[in-house]
CSV table of C-alpha atoms in Angstrom, one decimal:
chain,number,residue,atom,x,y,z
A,1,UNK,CA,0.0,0.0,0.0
A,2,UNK,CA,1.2,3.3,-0.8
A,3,UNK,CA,0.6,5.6,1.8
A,4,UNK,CA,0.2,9.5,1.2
A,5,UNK,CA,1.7,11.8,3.8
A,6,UNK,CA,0.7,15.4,5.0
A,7,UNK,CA,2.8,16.4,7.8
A,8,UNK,CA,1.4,19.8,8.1
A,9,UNK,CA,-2.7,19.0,6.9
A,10,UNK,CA,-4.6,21.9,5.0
A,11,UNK,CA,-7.9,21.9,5.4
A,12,UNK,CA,-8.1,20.1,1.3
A,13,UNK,CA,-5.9,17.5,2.5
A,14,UNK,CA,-7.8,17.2,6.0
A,15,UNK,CA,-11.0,16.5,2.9
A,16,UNK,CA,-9.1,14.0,1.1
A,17,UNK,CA,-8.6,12.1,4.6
A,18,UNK,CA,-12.1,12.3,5.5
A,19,UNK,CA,-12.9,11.1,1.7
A,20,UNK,CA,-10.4,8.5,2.2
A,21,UNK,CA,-12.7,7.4,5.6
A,22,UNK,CA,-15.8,7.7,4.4
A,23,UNK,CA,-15.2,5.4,1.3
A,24,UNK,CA,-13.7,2.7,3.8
A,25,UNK,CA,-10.3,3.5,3.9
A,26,UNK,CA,-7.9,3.9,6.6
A,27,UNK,CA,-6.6,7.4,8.4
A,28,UNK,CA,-3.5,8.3,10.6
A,29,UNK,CA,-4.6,11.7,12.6
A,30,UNK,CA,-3.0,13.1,15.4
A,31,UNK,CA,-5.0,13.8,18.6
A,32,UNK,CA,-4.4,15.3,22.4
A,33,UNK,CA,-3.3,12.0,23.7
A,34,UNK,CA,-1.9,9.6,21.2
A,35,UNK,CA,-1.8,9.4,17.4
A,36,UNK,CA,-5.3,7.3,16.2
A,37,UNK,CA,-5.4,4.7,13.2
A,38,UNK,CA,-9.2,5.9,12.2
A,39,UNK,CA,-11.8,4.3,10.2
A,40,UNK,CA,-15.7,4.3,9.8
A,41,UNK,CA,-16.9,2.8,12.9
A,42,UNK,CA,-20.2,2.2,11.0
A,43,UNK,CA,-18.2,0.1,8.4
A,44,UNK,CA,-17.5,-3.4,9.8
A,45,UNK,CA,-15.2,-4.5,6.7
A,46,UNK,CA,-13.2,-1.2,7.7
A,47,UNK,CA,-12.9,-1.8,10.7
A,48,UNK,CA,-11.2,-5.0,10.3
A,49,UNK,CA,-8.6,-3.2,8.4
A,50,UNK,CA,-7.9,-1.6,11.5
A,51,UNK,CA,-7.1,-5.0,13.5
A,52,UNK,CA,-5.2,-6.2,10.0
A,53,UNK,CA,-3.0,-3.3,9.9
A,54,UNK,CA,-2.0,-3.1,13.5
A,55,UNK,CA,-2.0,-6.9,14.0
A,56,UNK,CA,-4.4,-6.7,17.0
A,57,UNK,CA,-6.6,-9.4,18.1
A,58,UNK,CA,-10.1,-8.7,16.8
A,59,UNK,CA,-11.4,-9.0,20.3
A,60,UNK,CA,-9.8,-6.0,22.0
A,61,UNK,CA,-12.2,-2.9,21.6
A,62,UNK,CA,-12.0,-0.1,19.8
A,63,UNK,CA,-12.5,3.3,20.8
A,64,UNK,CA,-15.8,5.4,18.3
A,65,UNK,CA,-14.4,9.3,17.8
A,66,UNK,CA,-17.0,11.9,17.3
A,67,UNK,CA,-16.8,15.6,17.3
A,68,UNK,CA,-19.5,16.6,19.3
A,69,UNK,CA,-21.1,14.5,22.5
A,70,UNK,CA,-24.4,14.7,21.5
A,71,UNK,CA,-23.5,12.7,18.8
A,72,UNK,CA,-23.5,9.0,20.6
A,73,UNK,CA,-27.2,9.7,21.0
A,74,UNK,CA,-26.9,7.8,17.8
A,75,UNK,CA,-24.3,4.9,18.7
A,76,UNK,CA,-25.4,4.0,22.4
A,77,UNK,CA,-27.5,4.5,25.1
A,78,UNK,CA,-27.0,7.5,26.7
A,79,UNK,CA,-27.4,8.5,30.6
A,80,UNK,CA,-27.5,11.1,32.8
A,81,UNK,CA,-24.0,10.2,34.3
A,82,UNK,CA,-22.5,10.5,30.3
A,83,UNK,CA,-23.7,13.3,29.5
A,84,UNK,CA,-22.6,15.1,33.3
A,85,UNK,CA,-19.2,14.0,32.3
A,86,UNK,CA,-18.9,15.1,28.5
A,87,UNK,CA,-20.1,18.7,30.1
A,88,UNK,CA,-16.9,18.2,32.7
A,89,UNK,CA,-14.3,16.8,30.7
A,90,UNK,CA,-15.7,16.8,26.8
A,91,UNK,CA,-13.9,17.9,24.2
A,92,UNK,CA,-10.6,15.6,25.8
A,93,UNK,CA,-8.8,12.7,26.8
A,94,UNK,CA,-12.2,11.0,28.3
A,95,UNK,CA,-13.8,7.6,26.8
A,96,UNK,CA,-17.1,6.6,28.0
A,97,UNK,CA,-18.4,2.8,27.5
A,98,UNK,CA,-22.3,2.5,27.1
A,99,UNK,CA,-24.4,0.5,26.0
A,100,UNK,CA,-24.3,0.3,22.3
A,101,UNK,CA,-26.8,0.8,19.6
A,102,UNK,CA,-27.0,-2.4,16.5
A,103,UNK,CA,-26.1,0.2,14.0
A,104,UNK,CA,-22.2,-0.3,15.7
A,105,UNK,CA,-21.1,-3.2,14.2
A,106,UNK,CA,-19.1,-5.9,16.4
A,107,UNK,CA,-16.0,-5.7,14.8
A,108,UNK,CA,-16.0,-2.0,16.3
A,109,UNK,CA,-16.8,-3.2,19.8
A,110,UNK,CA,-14.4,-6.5,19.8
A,111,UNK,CA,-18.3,-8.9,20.2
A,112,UNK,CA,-19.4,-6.6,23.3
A,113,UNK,CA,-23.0,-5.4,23.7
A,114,UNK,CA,-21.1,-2.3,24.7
A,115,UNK,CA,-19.3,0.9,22.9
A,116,UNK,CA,-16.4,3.3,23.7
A,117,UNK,CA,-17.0,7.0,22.8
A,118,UNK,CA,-15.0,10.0,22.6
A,119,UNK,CA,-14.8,13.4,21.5
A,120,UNK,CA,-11.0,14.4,20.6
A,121,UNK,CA,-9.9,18.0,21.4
A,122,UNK,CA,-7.3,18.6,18.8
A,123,UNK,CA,-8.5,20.4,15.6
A,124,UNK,CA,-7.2,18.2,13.3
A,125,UNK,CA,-8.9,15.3,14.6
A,126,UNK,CA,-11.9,17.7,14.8
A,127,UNK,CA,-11.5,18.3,11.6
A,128,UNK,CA,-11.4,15.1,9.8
A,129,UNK,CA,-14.7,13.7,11.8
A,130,UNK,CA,-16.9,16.7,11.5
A,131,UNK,CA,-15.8,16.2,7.2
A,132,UNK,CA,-16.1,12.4,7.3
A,133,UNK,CA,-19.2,13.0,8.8
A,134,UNK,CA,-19.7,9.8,10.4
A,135,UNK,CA,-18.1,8.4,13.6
A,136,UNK,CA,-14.7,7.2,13.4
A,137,UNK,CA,-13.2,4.2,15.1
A,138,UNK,CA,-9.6,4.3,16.2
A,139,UNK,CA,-7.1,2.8,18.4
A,140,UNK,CA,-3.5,3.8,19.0
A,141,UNK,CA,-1.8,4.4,15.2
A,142,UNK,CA,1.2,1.5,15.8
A,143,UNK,CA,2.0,-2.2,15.9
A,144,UNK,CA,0.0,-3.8,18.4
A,145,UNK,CA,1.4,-4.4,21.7
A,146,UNK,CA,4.4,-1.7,21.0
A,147,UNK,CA,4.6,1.9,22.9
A,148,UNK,CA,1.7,4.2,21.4
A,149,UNK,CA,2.9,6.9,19.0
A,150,UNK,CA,3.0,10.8,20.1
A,151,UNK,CA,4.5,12.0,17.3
A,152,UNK,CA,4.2,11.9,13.2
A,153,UNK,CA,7.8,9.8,13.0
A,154,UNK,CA,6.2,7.5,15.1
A,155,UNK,CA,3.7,6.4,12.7
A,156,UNK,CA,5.3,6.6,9.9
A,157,UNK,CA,7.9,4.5,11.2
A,158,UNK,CA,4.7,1.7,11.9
A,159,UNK,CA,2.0,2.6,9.6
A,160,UNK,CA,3.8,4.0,6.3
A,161,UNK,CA,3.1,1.2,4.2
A,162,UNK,CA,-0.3,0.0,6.2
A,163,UNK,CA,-2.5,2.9,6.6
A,164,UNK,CA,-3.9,5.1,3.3
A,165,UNK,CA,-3.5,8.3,4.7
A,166,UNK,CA,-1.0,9.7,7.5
A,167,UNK,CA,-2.2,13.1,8.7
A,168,UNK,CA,0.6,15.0,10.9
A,169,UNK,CA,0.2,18.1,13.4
A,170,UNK,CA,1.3,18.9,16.3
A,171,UNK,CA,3.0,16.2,18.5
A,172,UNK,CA,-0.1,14.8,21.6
A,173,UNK,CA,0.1,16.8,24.4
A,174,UNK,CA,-1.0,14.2,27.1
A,175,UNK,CA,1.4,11.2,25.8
A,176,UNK,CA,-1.2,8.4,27.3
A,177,UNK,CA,-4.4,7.4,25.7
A,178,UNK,CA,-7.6,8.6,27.2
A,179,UNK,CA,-8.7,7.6,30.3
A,180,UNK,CA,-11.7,4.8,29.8
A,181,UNK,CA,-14.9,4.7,32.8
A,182,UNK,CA,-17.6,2.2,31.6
A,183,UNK,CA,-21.1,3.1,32.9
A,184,UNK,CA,-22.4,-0.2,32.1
A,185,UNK,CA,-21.1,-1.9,35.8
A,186,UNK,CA,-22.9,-1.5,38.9
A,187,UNK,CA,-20.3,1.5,39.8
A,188,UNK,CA,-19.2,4.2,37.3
A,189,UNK,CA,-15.7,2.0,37.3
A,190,UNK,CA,-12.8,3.5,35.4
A,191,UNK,CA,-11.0,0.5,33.2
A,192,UNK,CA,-8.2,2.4,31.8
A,193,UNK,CA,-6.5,5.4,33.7
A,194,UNK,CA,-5.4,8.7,32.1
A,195,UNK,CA,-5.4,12.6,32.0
A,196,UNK,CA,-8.8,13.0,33.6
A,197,UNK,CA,-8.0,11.2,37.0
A,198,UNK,CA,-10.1,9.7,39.3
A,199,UNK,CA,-10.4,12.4,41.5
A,200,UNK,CA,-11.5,14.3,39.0
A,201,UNK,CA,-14.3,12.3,38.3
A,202,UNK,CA,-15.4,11.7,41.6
A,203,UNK,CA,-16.2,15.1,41.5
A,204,UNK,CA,-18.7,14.4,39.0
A,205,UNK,CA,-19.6,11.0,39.6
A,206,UNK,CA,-19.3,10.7,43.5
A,207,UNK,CA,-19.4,6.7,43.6
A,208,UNK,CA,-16.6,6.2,41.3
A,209,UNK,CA,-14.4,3.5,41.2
A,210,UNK,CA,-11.2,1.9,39.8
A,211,UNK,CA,-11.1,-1.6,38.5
A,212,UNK,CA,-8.8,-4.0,40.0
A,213,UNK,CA,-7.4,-4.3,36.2
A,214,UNK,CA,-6.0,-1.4,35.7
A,215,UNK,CA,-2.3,-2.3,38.4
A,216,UNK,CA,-3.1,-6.5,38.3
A,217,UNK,CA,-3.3,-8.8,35.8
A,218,UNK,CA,-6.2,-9.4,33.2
A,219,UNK,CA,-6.3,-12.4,31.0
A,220,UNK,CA,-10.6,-12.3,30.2
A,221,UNK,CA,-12.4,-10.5,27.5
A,222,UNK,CA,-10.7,-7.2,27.3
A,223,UNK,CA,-13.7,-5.1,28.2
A,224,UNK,CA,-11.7,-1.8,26.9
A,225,UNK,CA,-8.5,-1.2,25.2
A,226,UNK,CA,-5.7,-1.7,27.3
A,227,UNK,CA,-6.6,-4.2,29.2
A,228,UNK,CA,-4.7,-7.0,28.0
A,229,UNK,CA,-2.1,-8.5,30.1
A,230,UNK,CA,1.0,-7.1,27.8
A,231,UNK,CA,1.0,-3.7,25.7
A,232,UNK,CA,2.9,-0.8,25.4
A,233,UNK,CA,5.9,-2.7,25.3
A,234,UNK,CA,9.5,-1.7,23.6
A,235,UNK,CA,11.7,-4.1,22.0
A,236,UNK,CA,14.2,-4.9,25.2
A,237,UNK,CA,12.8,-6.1,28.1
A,238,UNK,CA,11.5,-3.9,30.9
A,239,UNK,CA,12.0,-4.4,34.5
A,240,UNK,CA,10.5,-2.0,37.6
A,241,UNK,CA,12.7,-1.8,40.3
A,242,UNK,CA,10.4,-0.1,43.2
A,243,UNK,CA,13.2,1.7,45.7
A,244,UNK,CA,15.1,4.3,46.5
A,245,UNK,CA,17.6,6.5,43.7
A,246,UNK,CA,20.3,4.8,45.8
A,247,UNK,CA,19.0,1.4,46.2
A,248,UNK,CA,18.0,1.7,42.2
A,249,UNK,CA,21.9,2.6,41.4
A,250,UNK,CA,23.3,-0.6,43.4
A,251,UNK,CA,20.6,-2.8,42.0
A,252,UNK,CA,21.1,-2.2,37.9
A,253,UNK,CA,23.8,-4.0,36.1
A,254,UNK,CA,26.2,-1.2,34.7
A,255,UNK,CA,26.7,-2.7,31.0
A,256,UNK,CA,26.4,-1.3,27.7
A,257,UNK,CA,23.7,-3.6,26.9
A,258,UNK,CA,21.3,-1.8,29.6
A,259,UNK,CA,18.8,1.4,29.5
A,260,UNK,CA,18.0,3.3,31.9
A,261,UNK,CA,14.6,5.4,32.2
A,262,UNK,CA,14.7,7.4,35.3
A,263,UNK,CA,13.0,11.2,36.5
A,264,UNK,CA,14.7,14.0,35.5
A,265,UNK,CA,15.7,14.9,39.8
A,266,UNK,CA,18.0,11.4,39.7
A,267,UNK,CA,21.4,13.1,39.5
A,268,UNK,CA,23.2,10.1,40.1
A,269,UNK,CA,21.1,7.5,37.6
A,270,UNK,CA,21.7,10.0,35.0
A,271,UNK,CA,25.0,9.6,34.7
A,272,UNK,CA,24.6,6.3,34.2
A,273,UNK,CA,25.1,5.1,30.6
A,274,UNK,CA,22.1,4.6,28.2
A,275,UNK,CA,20.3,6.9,30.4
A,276,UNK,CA,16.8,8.6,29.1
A,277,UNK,CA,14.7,10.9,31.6
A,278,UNK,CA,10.9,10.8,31.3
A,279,UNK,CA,9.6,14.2,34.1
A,280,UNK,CA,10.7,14.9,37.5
A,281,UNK,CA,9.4,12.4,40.3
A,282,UNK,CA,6.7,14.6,41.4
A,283,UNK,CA,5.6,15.4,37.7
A,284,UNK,CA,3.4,12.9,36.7
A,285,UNK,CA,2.1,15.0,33.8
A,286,UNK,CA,5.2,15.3,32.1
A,287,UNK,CA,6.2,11.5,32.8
A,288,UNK,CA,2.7,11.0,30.8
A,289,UNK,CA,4.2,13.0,27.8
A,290,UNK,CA,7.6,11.3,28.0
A,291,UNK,CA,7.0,7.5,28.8
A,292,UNK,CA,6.2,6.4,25.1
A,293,UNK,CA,9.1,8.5,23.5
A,294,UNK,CA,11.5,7.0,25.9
A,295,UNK,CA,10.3,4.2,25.3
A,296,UNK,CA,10.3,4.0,21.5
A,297,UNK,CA,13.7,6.2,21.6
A,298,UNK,CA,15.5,2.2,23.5
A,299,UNK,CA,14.6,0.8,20.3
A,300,UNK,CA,16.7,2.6,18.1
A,301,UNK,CA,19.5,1.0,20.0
A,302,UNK,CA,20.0,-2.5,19.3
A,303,UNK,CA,21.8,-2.8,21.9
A,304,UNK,CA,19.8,-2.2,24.4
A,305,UNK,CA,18.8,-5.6,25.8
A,306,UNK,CA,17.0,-5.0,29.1
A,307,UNK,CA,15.5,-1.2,30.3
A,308,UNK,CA,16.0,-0.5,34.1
A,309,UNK,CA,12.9,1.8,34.7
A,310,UNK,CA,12.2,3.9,38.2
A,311,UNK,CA,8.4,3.1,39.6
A,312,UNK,CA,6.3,6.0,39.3
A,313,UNK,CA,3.7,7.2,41.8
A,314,UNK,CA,-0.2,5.9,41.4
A,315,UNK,CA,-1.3,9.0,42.8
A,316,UNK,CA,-3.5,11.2,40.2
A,317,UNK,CA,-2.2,11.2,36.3
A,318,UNK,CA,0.7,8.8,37.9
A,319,UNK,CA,-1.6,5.8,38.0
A,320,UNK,CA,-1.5,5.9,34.2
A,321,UNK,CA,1.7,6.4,33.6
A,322,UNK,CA,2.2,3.2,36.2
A,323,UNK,CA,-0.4,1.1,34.4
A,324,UNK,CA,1.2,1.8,30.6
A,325,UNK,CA,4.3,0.8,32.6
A,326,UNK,CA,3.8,-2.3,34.2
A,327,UNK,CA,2.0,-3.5,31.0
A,328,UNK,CA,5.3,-2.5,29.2
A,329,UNK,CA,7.3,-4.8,31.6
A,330,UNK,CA,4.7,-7.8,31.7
A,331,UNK,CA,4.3,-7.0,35.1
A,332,UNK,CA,7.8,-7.1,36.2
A,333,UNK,CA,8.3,-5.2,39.1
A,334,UNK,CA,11.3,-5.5,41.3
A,335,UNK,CA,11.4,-4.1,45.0
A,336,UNK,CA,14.8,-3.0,45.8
């Protein structure tokens, strides 16, 4: 396939995109929190392109994009509790499972009775749905089970070659994919941490929970992206080691065949070699922006066998940095 770039999109090539969607094609476009792989949700033949390009197992969710929240009035069941949290937190880096409506076809919701929803922020993304004029179904724009892209190289480098049309922009400003709550359990329960934390939307939906997936290990039916037991992953293996800057520096082997992905206040890991810093320990928001580029930067390194990485905090946008980061290492996690 030969894939048409526009690293800076005008609003004609934003058309040709959204003509390339609506005829069953598929669509790189950038958005607030990870680059999407976007085709018509309402097209199930599309959407198996999706799961063909990205080699991801045609039971794992995918996410419908629209460009206003009144919108899934046609594509699920709406409630009270939805519609208090698009107000909150819509346009943004907030998915919403509902019950879905037949006109989604099951190869957009992985064989659930259910569907994901959200309404993108950046204008791009903005853009290319309100011209496709239809709903657009899109998980993370790379290789299944590798680190999400947050910038244009980073699909080209996976998708040139398997999408039709890459659209570029500016680089995501969260780093992390949205954060997921399903209303469909007896609990507003959020499945997949991100941006919008839970505190946040307790203070919208008071009895709001987390699901014991998000930090352990999952092995059903994923019930949302994300969920699967490995994702996010680089090409070396990933260990946590959970401990002290000192007791980290004693614990890591110091050869050439190591990374290291540390905070930016370790002085003495980063003088280590093979060293990448991904936000200070206290700054959870900019370890969200950094943790995929880090991770994808390891691979450029053949090298690199096995990437020593500093546990992050759970607390507020740190319990999704933590979850994308235990997925990454398979759950390894080291105290030290």
């Amino acid at each position: 396939m030969e894939t048409r770039i526009y690293l800076n999109p005008k609003e004609n090539e934003i058309e040709k995109a959204a003509e390339c969607v609506r005829a069953g094609g598929l669509c790189v476009f950038p958005t607030e929190t990870v680059f999407g792989l976007g085709a018509n949700a309402l097209d199930e033949n599309a959407a198996k392109k999706i799961y063909e390009a990205k080699g991801r197992p045609s039971d794992n969710p995918l996410i419908v994009h629209l460009s206003e929240p009144v919108e899934a009035e046609l594509y699920a069941y709406t409630t009270d509790d939805y519609y208090r949290l698009a107000k909150a937190f819509m346009p943004g880096p907030l998915t919403v499972i509902m019950k879905a409506r037949d006109v989604i076809p099951k190869t957009v919701t992985g064989g659930l009775d259910t569907v994901a929803v959200r309404v993108p922020s950046y204008s791009v993304a903005h853009e290319l749905i309100r011209k496709a004029g239809l709903p657009i179904a899109a998980p993370s724009a790379n290789i299944s089970g590798r680190p999400s892209p947050t910038r244009v190289e980073h699909v080209i480098e996976d998708m040139n070659g398997r999408a039709d049309i890459i659209l570029g922009g500016e680089n995501c400003e969260v780093g992390v994919e949205s954060t997921i709550i399903t209303l469909c359990a007896q609990r507003p329960t959020v499945l997949r941490p991100g941006y919008i934390t839970l505190g946040q939307l307790k203070t919208v939906c008071p009895d709001t929970v987390v699901s014991e997936a998000v930090l352990g290990k999952y092995e059903g039916q994923a019930l949302s992206p994300g969920m699967r037991y490995k994702h996010y992953a680089p090409k070396a293996k990933v260990i946590i080691l959970d401990g002290t800057q000192e007791a980290f520096y004693n614990a890591v082997p110091k050869s050439g065949d190591v990374g290291i992905l540390c905070f930016d206040t370790d002085e003495k890991l980063k003088t280590l070699r093979n060293a990448k810093t991904y936000g200070a320990a206290k700054d959870s928001n900019m370890q969200a922006k950094m943790l995929f580029e880090c991770l994808r930067s390891f691979d450029k390194d053949d090298t690199i066998k096995r990437i020593y990485a500093r546990m992050p905090s759970d607390e507020g946008v740190g319990l999704a940095v933590l979850n994308r980061l235990i997925r990454a290492a398979g759950f390894n996690v080291r105290k030290v």
